[in-house]
mmCIF file of C-alpha atoms and ligand atoms in Angstrom:
data_model
loop_
_atom_site.group_PDB
_atom_site.id
_atom_site.type_symbol
_atom_site.label_atom_id
_atom_site.label_comp_id
_atom_site.label_asym_id
_atom_site.label_seq_id
_atom_site.Cartn_x
_atom_site.Cartn_y
_atom_site.Cartn_z
ATOM 1 C CA MET A 563 89.207 96.339 110.749
ATOM 2 C CA GLU A 564 92.293 96.381 112.866
ATOM 3 C CA ASN A 565 95.135 94.067 113.799
ATOM 4 C CA HIS A 566 98.199 95.314 112.064
ATOM 5 C CA LEU A 567 101.554 96.507 113.306
ATOM 6 C CA GLN A 568 102.012 100.237 113.685
ATOM 7 C CA THR A 569 105.199 102.033 112.639
ATOM 8 C CA LYS A 570 106.640 101.814 116.160
ATOM 9 C CA ASP A 571 106.424 98.019 115.889
ATOM 10 C CA TRP A 572 108.026 97.699 112.467
ATOM 11 C CA GLY A 573 111.418 96.989 114.043
ATOM 12 C CA LEU A 574 112.947 100.091 112.443
ATOM 13 C CA GLY A 575 113.336 102.152 115.603
ATOM 14 C CA LEU A 576 110.450 104.468 114.705
ATOM 15 C CA ASN A 577 108.737 106.407 117.432
ATOM 16 C CA GLY A 578 106.254 109.296 117.492
ATOM 17 C CA HIS A 579 105.605 111.252 114.292
ATOM 18 C CA VAL A 580 107.413 109.532 111.421
ATOM 19 C CA ILE A 581 109.406 111.833 109.147
ATOM 20 C CA ILE A 582 110.120 110.528 105.648
ATOM 21 C CA ALA A 583 112.256 112.682 103.368
ATOM 22 C CA GLY A 584 114.328 112.384 100.234
ATOM 23 C CA PRO A 585 114.081 113.298 96.577
ATOM 24 C CA CYS A 586 111.038 112.752 94.391
ATOM 25 C CA SER A 587 113.297 110.668 92.128
ATOM 26 C CA ALA A 588 116.706 109.108 92.363
ATOM 27 C CA GLU A 589 118.636 110.800 89.518
ATOM 28 C CA THR A 590 122.359 110.101 89.822
ATOM 29 C CA PRO A 591 124.658 108.631 92.480
ATOM 30 C CA GLU A 592 126.075 112.144 92.990
ATOM 31 C CA GLN A 593 122.605 113.533 93.649
ATOM 32 C CA ILE A 594 121.827 110.850 96.236
ATOM 33 C CA GLU A 595 125.154 111.462 97.926
ATOM 34 C CA LYS A 596 124.696 115.241 97.966
ATOM 35 C CA VAL A 597 121.210 115.011 99.491
ATOM 36 C CA CYS A 598 122.546 112.667 102.176
ATOM 37 C CA LEU A 599 125.540 114.888 102.964
ATOM 38 C CA ASP A 600 123.366 118.007 103.172
ATOM 39 C CA MET A 601 120.978 116.170 105.483
ATOM 40 C CA LYS A 602 123.881 115.128 107.659
ATOM 41 C CA ASN A 603 125.433 118.596 107.704
ATOM 42 C CA GLU A 604 122.135 120.202 108.583
ATOM 43 C CA ASN A 605 121.594 117.613 111.278
ATOM 44 C CA MET A 606 118.316 116.905 109.536
ATOM 45 C CA VAL A 607 118.303 113.147 109.184
ATOM 46 C CA PRO A 608 114.771 111.808 108.658
ATOM 47 C CA HIS A 609 113.548 108.508 110.066
ATOM 48 C CA ILE A 610 113.174 107.021 106.581
ATOM 49 C CA PHE A 611 114.802 108.057 103.279
ATOM 50 C CA ARG A 612 112.530 108.118 100.228
ATOM 51 C CA ALA A 613 113.445 108.094 96.549
ATOM 52 C CA GLY A 614 111.315 107.225 93.527
ATOM 53 C CA ILE A 615 112.961 104.690 91.209
ATOM 54 C CA TRP A 616 110.023 104.108 88.862
ATOM 55 C CA LYS A 617 107.993 107.276 88.320
ATOM 56 C CA PRO A 618 104.377 107.028 87.213
ATOM 57 C CA ARG A 619 104.136 110.256 85.247
ATOM 58 C CA THR A 620 100.785 111.564 84.106
ATOM 59 C CA ARG A 621 102.057 112.391 80.604
ATOM 60 C CA PRO A 622 104.696 110.404 78.714
ATOM 61 C CA GLY A 623 107.918 112.120 77.804
ATOM 62 C CA SER A 624 108.831 113.361 81.258
ATOM 63 C CA PHE A 625 111.427 111.588 83.371
ATOM 64 C CA GLU A 626 110.040 108.157 84.174
ATOM 65 C CA GLY A 627 112.577 107.062 86.725
ATOM 66 C CA ILE A 628 116.090 105.712 86.627
ATOM 67 C CA GLY A 629 115.146 102.086 87.261
ATOM 68 C CA GLU A 630 117.206 99.372 88.946
ATOM 69 C CA ASP A 631 120.474 101.365 88.891
ATOM 70 C CA GLY A 632 118.907 103.747 91.384
ATOM 71 C CA LEU A 633 118.377 100.887 93.807
ATOM 72 C CA LYS A 634 122.109 100.208 93.777
ATOM 73 C CA TRP A 635 122.729 103.798 94.875
ATOM 74 C CA MET A 636 120.673 103.223 98.000
ATOM 75 C CA GLU A 637 123.865 101.784 99.455
ATOM 76 C CA ILE A 638 125.090 105.402 99.565
ATOM 77 C CA VAL A 639 122.185 106.306 101.824
ATOM 78 C CA ARG A 640 122.963 103.381 104.097
ATOM 79 C CA ASN A 641 126.617 104.375 104.334
ATOM 80 C CA HIS A 642 126.017 108.036 105.070
ATOM 81 C CA LEU A 643 122.820 108.054 107.089
ATOM 82 C CA ASN A 644 122.225 104.484 108.181
ATOM 83 C CA ILE A 645 118.446 104.834 108.000
ATOM 84 C CA PRO A 646 115.769 102.675 106.331
ATOM 85 C CA ILE A 647 114.940 103.314 102.691
ATOM 86 C CA THR A 648 111.574 103.393 100.973
ATOM 87 C CA THR A 649 110.548 103.418 97.333
ATOM 88 C CA GLU A 650 107.398 103.119 95.246
ATOM 89 C CA VAL A 651 106.458 99.836 93.595
ATOM 90 C CA GLY A 652 103.845 99.639 90.856
ATOM 91 C CA ASN A 653 104.008 95.995 89.788
ATOM 92 C CA ALA A 654 105.421 92.573 90.661
ATOM 93 C CA ALA A 655 108.710 93.207 88.797
ATOM 94 C CA HIS A 656 109.312 96.340 90.896
ATOM 95 C CA VAL A 657 108.637 94.334 94.052
ATOM 96 C CA GLU A 658 111.123 91.680 93.029
ATOM 97 C CA LEU A 659 113.869 94.230 92.333
ATOM 98 C CA ALA A 660 113.165 96.251 95.479
ATOM 99 C CA LEU A 661 113.404 93.087 97.570
ATOM 100 C CA LYS A 662 116.577 92.021 95.775
ATOM 101 C CA HIS A 663 118.189 95.340 96.729
ATOM 102 C CA LYS A 664 116.923 95.147 100.308
ATOM 103 C CA VAL A 665 114.657 98.180 100.281
ATOM 104 C CA ASP A 666 113.291 98.385 103.847
ATOM 105 C CA VAL A 667 109.806 99.794 103.257
ATOM 106 C CA LEU A 668 107.658 99.841 100.110
ATOM 107 C CA TRP A 669 104.924 102.221 99.131
ATOM 108 C CA ILE A 670 102.129 101.915 96.613
ATOM 109 C CA GLY A 671 101.508 105.123 94.669
ATOM 110 C CA ALA A 672 98.238 106.949 94.140
ATOM 111 C CA ARG A 673 97.962 105.870 90.506
ATOM 112 C CA THR A 674 98.342 102.231 91.531
ATOM 113 C CA THR A 675 95.938 102.273 94.480
ATOM 114 C CA VAL A 676 93.102 103.045 92.037
ATOM 115 C CA ASN A 677 93.669 99.734 90.278
ATOM 116 C CA PRO A 678 92.743 96.580 92.221
ATOM 117 C CA PHE A 679 94.430 94.352 89.590
ATOM 118 C CA ALA A 680 97.753 96.115 90.107
ATOM 119 C CA VAL A 681 97.391 96.148 93.890
ATOM 120 C CA GLN A 682 96.577 92.425 93.877
ATOM 121 C CA GLU A 683 99.597 91.719 91.678
ATOM 122 C CA ILE A 684 101.829 93.542 94.170
ATOM 123 C CA ALA A 685 100.178 91.777 97.107
ATOM 124 C CA ASP A 686 100.701 88.375 95.449
ATOM 125 C CA ALA A 687 104.370 89.189 94.866
ATOM 126 C CA LEU A 688 104.675 89.974 98.573
ATOM 127 C CA LYS A 689 103.157 86.756 99.854
ATOM 128 C CA GLY A 690 105.330 85.382 102.642
ATOM 129 C CA VAL A 691 107.553 88.499 102.755
ATOM 130 C CA ASP A 692 107.898 90.439 106.000
ATOM 131 C CA ILE A 693 108.189 94.046 104.852
ATOM 132 C CA PRO A 694 106.273 97.205 105.798
ATOM 133 C CA VAL A 695 104.068 98.651 103.070
ATOM 134 C CA MET A 696 102.529 102.119 102.933
ATOM 135 C CA VAL A 697 99.550 102.778 100.699
ATOM 136 C CA LYS A 698 98.972 106.203 99.221
ATOM 137 C CA ASN A 699 95.388 107.325 98.793
ATOM 138 C CA PRO A 700 93.941 106.732 95.316
ATOM 139 C CA MET A 701 93.824 109.728 92.939
ATOM 140 C CA ASN A 702 90.062 109.975 93.404
ATOM 141 C CA PRO A 703 88.494 110.397 96.838
ATOM 142 C CA ASP A 704 87.253 106.827 97.176
ATOM 143 C CA LEU A 705 87.753 105.525 100.688
ATOM 144 C CA GLN A 706 86.800 101.990 99.697
ATOM 145 C CA LEU A 707 89.651 101.769 97.172
ATOM 146 C CA TRP A 708 92.111 102.977 99.796
ATOM 147 C CA LEU A 709 90.834 100.500 102.373
ATOM 148 C CA GLY A 710 90.650 97.781 99.733
ATOM 149 C CA ALA A 711 94.339 98.123 98.854
ATOM 150 C CA LEU A 712 95.303 97.840 102.529
ATOM 151 C CA GLU A 713 93.037 94.801 102.885
ATOM 152 C CA ARG A 714 94.586 93.072 99.859
ATOM 153 C CA LEU A 715 98.012 93.427 101.487
ATOM 154 C CA GLN A 716 96.746 92.248 104.848
ATOM 155 C CA ALA A 717 95.147 89.235 103.193
ATOM 156 C CA VAL A 718 98.543 87.974 101.955
ATOM 157 C CA GLY A 719 100.056 88.340 105.408
ATOM 158 C CA ILE A 720 101.559 91.849 105.274
ATOM 159 C CA ASN A 721 100.845 93.211 108.733
ATOM 160 C CA LYS A 722 103.204 96.188 108.862
ATOM 161 C CA LEU A 723 100.890 98.703 107.225
ATOM 162 C CA ALA A 724 100.454 102.462 107.057
ATOM 163 C CA ALA A 725 98.594 104.859 104.784
ATOM 164 C CA ILE A 726 99.838 108.003 103.083
ATOM 165 C CA HIS A 727 97.562 110.968 102.483
ATOM 166 C CA ARG A 728 98.752 112.752 99.319
ATOM 167 C CA GLY A 729 95.547 114.491 98.287
ATOM 168 C CA PHE A 730 93.056 113.964 95.474
ATOM 169 C CA SER A 731 93.107 115.047 91.872
ATOM 170 C CA ASP A 732 90.711 117.936 91.188
ATOM 171 C CA SER A 733 91.226 119.969 88.053
ATOM 172 C CA TYR A 734 88.866 122.730 89.206
ATOM 173 C CA ASP A 735 90.503 123.613 92.497
ATOM 174 C CA LYS A 736 93.608 125.579 91.641
ATOM 175 C CA ARG A 737 94.696 126.129 95.244
ATOM 176 C CA PHE A 738 96.220 122.669 95.452
ATOM 177 C CA ARG A 739 98.008 120.302 93.136
ATOM 178 C CA ASN A 740 95.928 117.617 94.826
ATOM 179 C CA LYS A 741 93.066 118.670 97.059
ATOM 180 C CA PRO A 742 93.575 117.497 100.655
ATOM 181 C CA ASN A 743 89.968 116.557 101.421
ATOM 182 C CA TRP A 744 90.810 116.161 105.115
ATOM 183 C CA SER A 745 87.690 114.143 105.871
ATOM 184 C CA MET A 746 89.184 111.200 103.898
ATOM 185 C CA PRO A 747 92.240 110.409 106.068
ATOM 186 C CA ILE A 748 90.133 110.978 109.169
ATOM 187 C CA HIS A 749 87.467 108.642 107.846
ATOM 188 C CA LEU A 750 90.129 106.030 107.115
ATOM 189 C CA LYS A 751 91.306 106.256 110.721
ATOM 190 C CA ARG A 752 87.710 105.847 111.908
ATOM 191 C CA GLU A 753 87.155 102.794 109.733
ATOM 192 C CA TRP A 754 90.439 101.050 110.516
ATOM 193 C CA LYS A 755 91.350 101.324 114.160
ATOM 194 C CA GLY A 756 94.997 102.150 114.746
ATOM 195 C CA MET A 757 95.822 102.761 111.080
ATOM 196 C CA GLU A 758 98.479 105.470 110.940
ATOM 197 C CA VAL A 759 98.262 108.022 108.171
ATOM 198 C CA ILE A 760 101.352 109.881 107.030
ATOM 199 C CA ASN A 761 100.686 113.195 105.329
ATOM 200 C CA ASP A 762 102.489 114.075 102.093
ATOM 201 C CA PRO A 763 102.160 117.870 101.868
ATOM 202 C CA SER A 764 104.560 118.024 98.893
ATOM 203 C CA HIS A 765 102.121 116.357 96.501
ATOM 204 C CA ILE A 766 99.101 118.078 98.035
ATOM 205 C CA VAL A 767 100.439 121.602 97.711
ATOM 206 C CA GLY A 768 102.676 121.260 94.658
ATOM 207 C CA ASN A 769 104.920 124.160 95.662
ATOM 208 C CA ARG A 770 107.404 124.833 98.435
ATOM 209 C CA ALA A 771 105.609 127.793 99.952
ATOM 210 C CA GLY A 772 102.522 125.955 101.125
ATOM 211 C CA ILE A 773 104.159 122.916 102.686
ATOM 212 C CA LEU A 774 104.395 124.245 106.231
ATOM 213 C CA GLU A 775 100.722 125.211 106.458
ATOM 214 C CA THR A 776 99.465 121.875 105.124
ATOM 215 C CA ALA A 777 101.877 119.868 107.265
ATOM 216 C CA GLN A 778 100.751 121.752 110.363
ATOM 217 C CA ARG A 779 97.121 121.101 109.535
ATOM 218 C CA ALA A 780 97.875 117.399 109.151
ATOM 219 C CA ILE A 781 99.428 117.314 112.608
ATOM 220 C CA ASN A 782 96.516 119.310 114.048
ATOM 221 C CA PHE A 783 94.060 116.780 112.608
ATOM 222 C CA GLY A 784 96.000 113.974 114.289
ATOM 223 C CA LEU A 785 97.848 112.441 111.354
ATOM 224 C CA ASP A 786 100.909 110.443 112.287
ATOM 225 C CA GLY A 787 103.834 111.621 110.229
ATOM 226 C CA LEU A 788 105.058 113.565 107.215
ATOM 227 C CA MET A 789 106.592 112.614 103.895
ATOM 228 C CA ILE A 790 108.324 115.660 102.401
ATOM 229 C CA GLU A 791 110.234 115.624 99.118
ATOM 230 C CA THR A 792 113.768 116.867 99.728
ATOM 231 C CA HIS A 793 116.524 117.523 97.190
ATOM 232 C CA HIS A 794 119.915 119.267 97.455
ATOM 233 C CA ASP A 795 119.075 121.404 94.406
ATOM 234 C CA PRO A 796 115.267 121.429 94.067
ATOM 235 C CA ASP A 797 115.101 123.863 91.139
ATOM 236 C CA ASN A 798 117.103 121.461 89.011
ATOM 237 C CA ALA A 799 115.341 118.292 90.124
ATOM 238 C CA TRP A 800 114.345 115.966 87.284
ATOM 239 C CA SER A 801 110.798 115.655 88.627
ATOM 240 C CA ASP A 802 108.531 117.742 90.877
ATOM 241 C CA ALA A 803 111.065 120.592 91.002
ATOM 242 C CA LYS A 804 108.626 123.214 92.309
ATOM 243 C CA GLN A 805 107.612 121.313 95.405
ATOM 244 C CA GLN A 806 110.909 119.962 96.684
ATOM 245 C CA VAL A 807 112.783 121.616 99.535
ATOM 246 C CA THR A 808 116.441 121.493 100.547
ATOM 247 C CA PRO A 809 117.473 119.685 103.735
ATOM 248 C CA ALA A 810 117.911 123.161 105.294
ATOM 249 C CA GLY A 811 114.398 124.082 104.135
ATOM 250 C CA LEU A 812 113.048 120.861 105.597
ATOM 251 C CA LYS A 813 114.738 121.585 108.893
ATOM 252 C CA GLN A 814 113.159 125.026 108.965
ATOM 253 C CA ILE A 815 109.698 123.649 108.194
ATOM 254 C CA LEU A 816 109.923 120.959 110.871
ATOM 255 C CA SER A 817 111.222 123.402 113.458
ATOM 256 C CA GLN A 818 108.155 125.599 112.900
ATOM 257 C CA ILE A 819 105.611 122.816 113.212
ATOM 258 C CA ASP A 820 103.867 122.463 116.525
ATOM 259 C CA PHE A 821 103.849 118.672 116.910
ATOM 260 C CA LYS A 822 100.860 117.823 119.032
ATOM 261 C CA GLN A 823 100.522 114.673 121.023
ATOM 262 C CA THR A 824 98.656 112.010 119.125
ATOM 263 C CA GLY A 825 96.479 109.536 121.001
ATOM 264 C CA GLY A 826 95.725 111.280 124.265
ATOM 265 C CA VAL A 827 92.485 109.318 124.756
ATOM 266 C CA GLU A 828 93.879 106.970 127.375
ATOM 267 C CA ASN A 829 94.884 109.729 129.699
ATOM 268 C CA PRO A 830 92.963 112.901 129.009
ATOM 269 C CA GLY A 831 93.286 115.745 131.493
ATOM 270 C CA GLU A 832 90.439 116.606 133.851
ATOM 271 C CA ARG A 833 89.353 119.606 131.809
ATOM 272 C CA LEU A 834 89.218 117.537 128.630
ATOM 273 C CA ASN A 835 87.166 114.927 130.498
ATOM 274 C CA ASP A 836 84.668 117.560 131.683
ATOM 275 C CA LEU A 837 84.293 118.984 128.204
ATOM 276 C CA ARG A 838 83.803 115.525 126.725
ATOM 277 C CA THR A 839 81.141 114.692 129.316
ATOM 278 C CA ALA A 840 79.308 117.887 128.379
ATOM 279 C CA ILE A 841 79.512 116.859 124.711
ATOM 280 C CA ASP A 842 78.136 113.401 125.555
ATOM 281 C CA HIS A 843 75.092 115.021 127.197
ATOM 282 C CA LEU A 844 74.524 117.368 124.286
ATOM 283 C CA ASP A 845 74.778 114.480 121.820
ATOM 284 C CA ASP A 846 72.100 112.630 123.810
ATOM 285 C CA GLN A 847 69.874 115.687 123.490
ATOM 286 C CA LEU A 848 70.641 115.946 119.810
ATOM 287 C CA LEU A 849 69.536 112.332 119.338
ATOM 288 C CA ASP A 850 66.323 112.944 121.305
ATOM 289 C CA ILE A 851 65.564 115.946 119.115
ATOM 290 C CA LEU A 852 66.247 113.962 115.948
ATOM 291 C CA GLN A 853 64.009 111.159 117.168
ATOM 292 C CA GLU A 854 61.231 113.670 117.806
ATOM 293 C CA ARG A 855 61.787 115.357 114.457
ATOM 294 C CA PHE A 856 61.574 112.080 112.555
ATOM 295 C CA SER A 857 58.432 111.100 114.419
ATOM 296 C CA LEU A 858 56.870 114.354 113.129
ATOM 297 C CA ILE A 859 58.177 113.524 109.665
ATOM 298 C CA ASP A 860 56.369 110.169 109.879
ATOM 299 C CA GLN A 861 53.127 111.922 110.860
ATOM 300 C CA ILE A 862 53.480 114.271 107.903
ATOM 301 C CA GLY A 863 54.178 111.209 105.740
ATOM 302 C CA ALA A 864 50.914 109.633 106.855
ATOM 303 C CA TYR A 865 49.057 112.849 106.037
ATOM 304 C CA LYS A 866 50.657 113.094 102.576
ATOM 305 C CA LYS A 867 49.569 109.548 101.915
ATOM 306 C CA GLU A 868 46.022 110.296 103.012
ATOM 307 C CA GLN A 869 45.856 113.406 100.834
ATOM 308 C CA ASN A 870 47.598 111.712 97.918
ATOM 309 C CA LEU A 871 50.442 114.249 97.921
ATOM 310 C CA THR A 872 53.960 113.673 96.676
ATOM 311 C CA VAL A 873 56.710 113.343 99.248
ATOM 312 C CA PHE A 874 58.963 116.053 97.868
ATOM 313 C CA GLN A 875 57.527 119.550 97.987
ATOM 314 C CA SER A 876 59.996 121.957 96.463
ATOM 315 C CA ASP A 877 58.655 125.218 97.967
ATOM 316 C CA ARG A 878 58.744 123.820 101.467
ATOM 317 C CA TRP A 879 62.263 122.449 100.927
ATOM 318 C CA LYS A 880 63.483 125.801 99.642
ATOM 319 C CA PHE A 881 62.030 127.551 102.692
ATOM 320 C CA VAL A 882 63.545 125.052 105.153
ATOM 321 C CA MET A 883 66.933 125.225 103.484
ATOM 322 C CA GLU A 884 67.131 129.014 103.291
ATOM 323 C CA SER A 885 65.689 129.859 106.687
ATOM 324 C CA ARG A 886 67.779 127.281 108.599
ATOM 325 C CA THR A 887 70.975 128.156 106.749
ATOM 326 C CA GLU A 888 70.474 131.832 107.580
ATOM 327 C CA LYS A 889 69.875 131.039 111.249
ATOM 328 C CA GLY A 890 72.834 128.660 111.366
ATOM 329 C CA VAL A 891 75.192 131.207 109.853
ATOM 330 C CA LYS A 892 74.109 133.698 112.542
ATOM 331 C CA LYS A 893 75.107 131.062 115.102
ATOM 332 C CA ASN A 894 78.580 130.866 113.619
ATOM 333 C CA LEU A 895 77.988 127.622 111.707
ATOM 334 C CA SER A 896 79.357 127.658 108.189
ATOM 335 C CA GLU A 897 76.997 127.812 105.226
ATOM 336 C CA LYS A 898 78.591 124.673 103.786
ATOM 337 C CA PHE A 899 78.033 122.763 107.006
ATOM 338 C CA MET A 900 74.394 123.948 107.259
ATOM 339 C CA LYS A 901 73.672 122.899 103.685
ATOM 340 C CA GLU A 902 75.261 119.473 104.141
ATOM 341 C CA LEU A 903 73.431 118.929 107.425
ATOM 342 C CA LEU A 904 70.078 119.932 105.940
ATOM 343 C CA TYR A 905 70.597 117.812 102.829
ATOM 344 C CA CYS A 906 71.402 114.849 105.022
ATOM 345 C CA ILE A 907 68.324 115.290 107.249
ATOM 346 C CA HIS A 908 66.078 116.024 104.289
ATOM 347 C CA GLU A 909 67.271 113.013 102.329
ATOM 348 C CA GLU A 910 66.525 110.728 105.257
ATOM 349 C CA SER A 911 63.075 112.355 105.701
ATOM 350 C CA VAL A 912 62.181 111.901 102.036
ATOM 351 C CA LYS A 913 63.303 108.265 102.081
ATOM 352 C CA ARG A 914 61.247 107.502 105.195
ATOM 353 C CA GLN A 915 58.123 109.062 103.761
ATOM 354 C CA GLU A 916 58.502 107.348 100.404
ATOM 355 C CA LYS A 917 58.907 104.028 102.212
ATOM 356 C CA GLN A 918 55.736 104.820 104.166
ATOM 357 C CA LEU A 919 53.862 105.389 100.909
ATOM 358 C CA ARG A 920 55.035 102.048 99.558
ATOM 359 C CA GLU A 921 54.263 100.134 102.722
ATOM 360 C CA ALA A 922 50.881 101.728 103.246
ATOM 361 C CA ASP A 923 49.852 100.906 99.731
ATOM 362 C CA PRO A 924 50.663 97.241 99.170
ATOM 363 C CA VAL A 925 47.669 96.229 97.072
ATOM 364 C CA LYS A 926 47.996 98.620 94.124
ATOM 365 C CA LYS A 927 49.552 96.615 91.345
HETATM 366 C C1 PEP B 1355 105.824 110.392 94.677
HETATM 367 O O1 PEP B 1355 105.738 110.214 95.907
HETATM 368 O O2 PEP B 1355 106.801 110.887 94.119
HETATM 369 C C2 PEP B 1355 104.635 110.075 93.848
HETATM 370 C C3 PEP B 1355 104.713 109.805 92.558
HETATM 371 O O3 PEP B 1355 103.539 110.118 94.553
HETATM 372 P P1 PEP B 1355 101.980 109.940 94.198
HETATM 373 O O4 PEP B 1355 101.777 108.473 93.975
HETATM 374 O O5 PEP B 1355 101.365 110.426 95.458
HETATM 375 O O6 PEP B 1355 101.672 110.808 93.013
HETATM 376 MN MN1 MN B 1356 107.049 113.453 93.442
#
């Protein structure tokens, strides 16, 4: 999949890493004005201003968003900062109101991305409209749902697309509000060439203190921008108080981030080229070794068939797993990586041998 317009081609003057900031929720006109003035005074004007108007809260009873009135206050942002505005839409009625009030960029929230009916409803409401849409990852780490939501938008003609990585719900991992699962955004970028992913450290970390570290990691991994919740008085925010930062706090965070160059593939330095060539050779060797290993697996499969043995032999598996993991760890490979690698190789081996058994034994009915 490819063929969509990247943020730099959205006609909004975006360039390089995109910084989106603003409060979790629009609360009052005074609040919007104060955030804007503090941003201006701190000389910390983001590329895009965010504010939630309709808030999908996990439990009822908490602040569920100010609704259409909040959209009227977006004029204040335009007057003070003159930057594009983005808000979350969760259904066709939201889309209609956001368009009526000339919101520049829409985003689909994590609780909506999980639901193809809702995403399709939003896509249908956007048919024939030229507006950029960003899609947050679904609550659960399901790449297909994330891709699917982007595809539904593309199918109705929305070609200004980006993704937002806001982490995945995991009630066991207390380190994060939403576990980052970095392989997901990277996988999305592999699957959809040129798809930019903006990291939302606020919702991943869930508290102010961890934002810098997560944002830096996102940039290190090659993600394309940051969405950081920013409020003039975070402690008294009506939603997500713990994770919001002040404009001054945002400025400090951004000044500490080492923004790497994205891309880089078109014009890598000589040293990078040499290292990549060496990697290419090693990968060739790795493939040769795997080919040889699987040919041995096939020979063992034939023997098991002859001797009427089952494919899976638990003692042997235990030995392979333990001995290789121990050796790998001594070579500075992590235990988790060794286990995943061995599971992957073993699963393929077992499948090949079982297939051999079936194919070699076609007459038994
Ligand atoms: C938000 O950005 O305020 C929000 C509700 O995000 P998410 O959909 O990621 O929970
Ligand atoms: Mn929020």
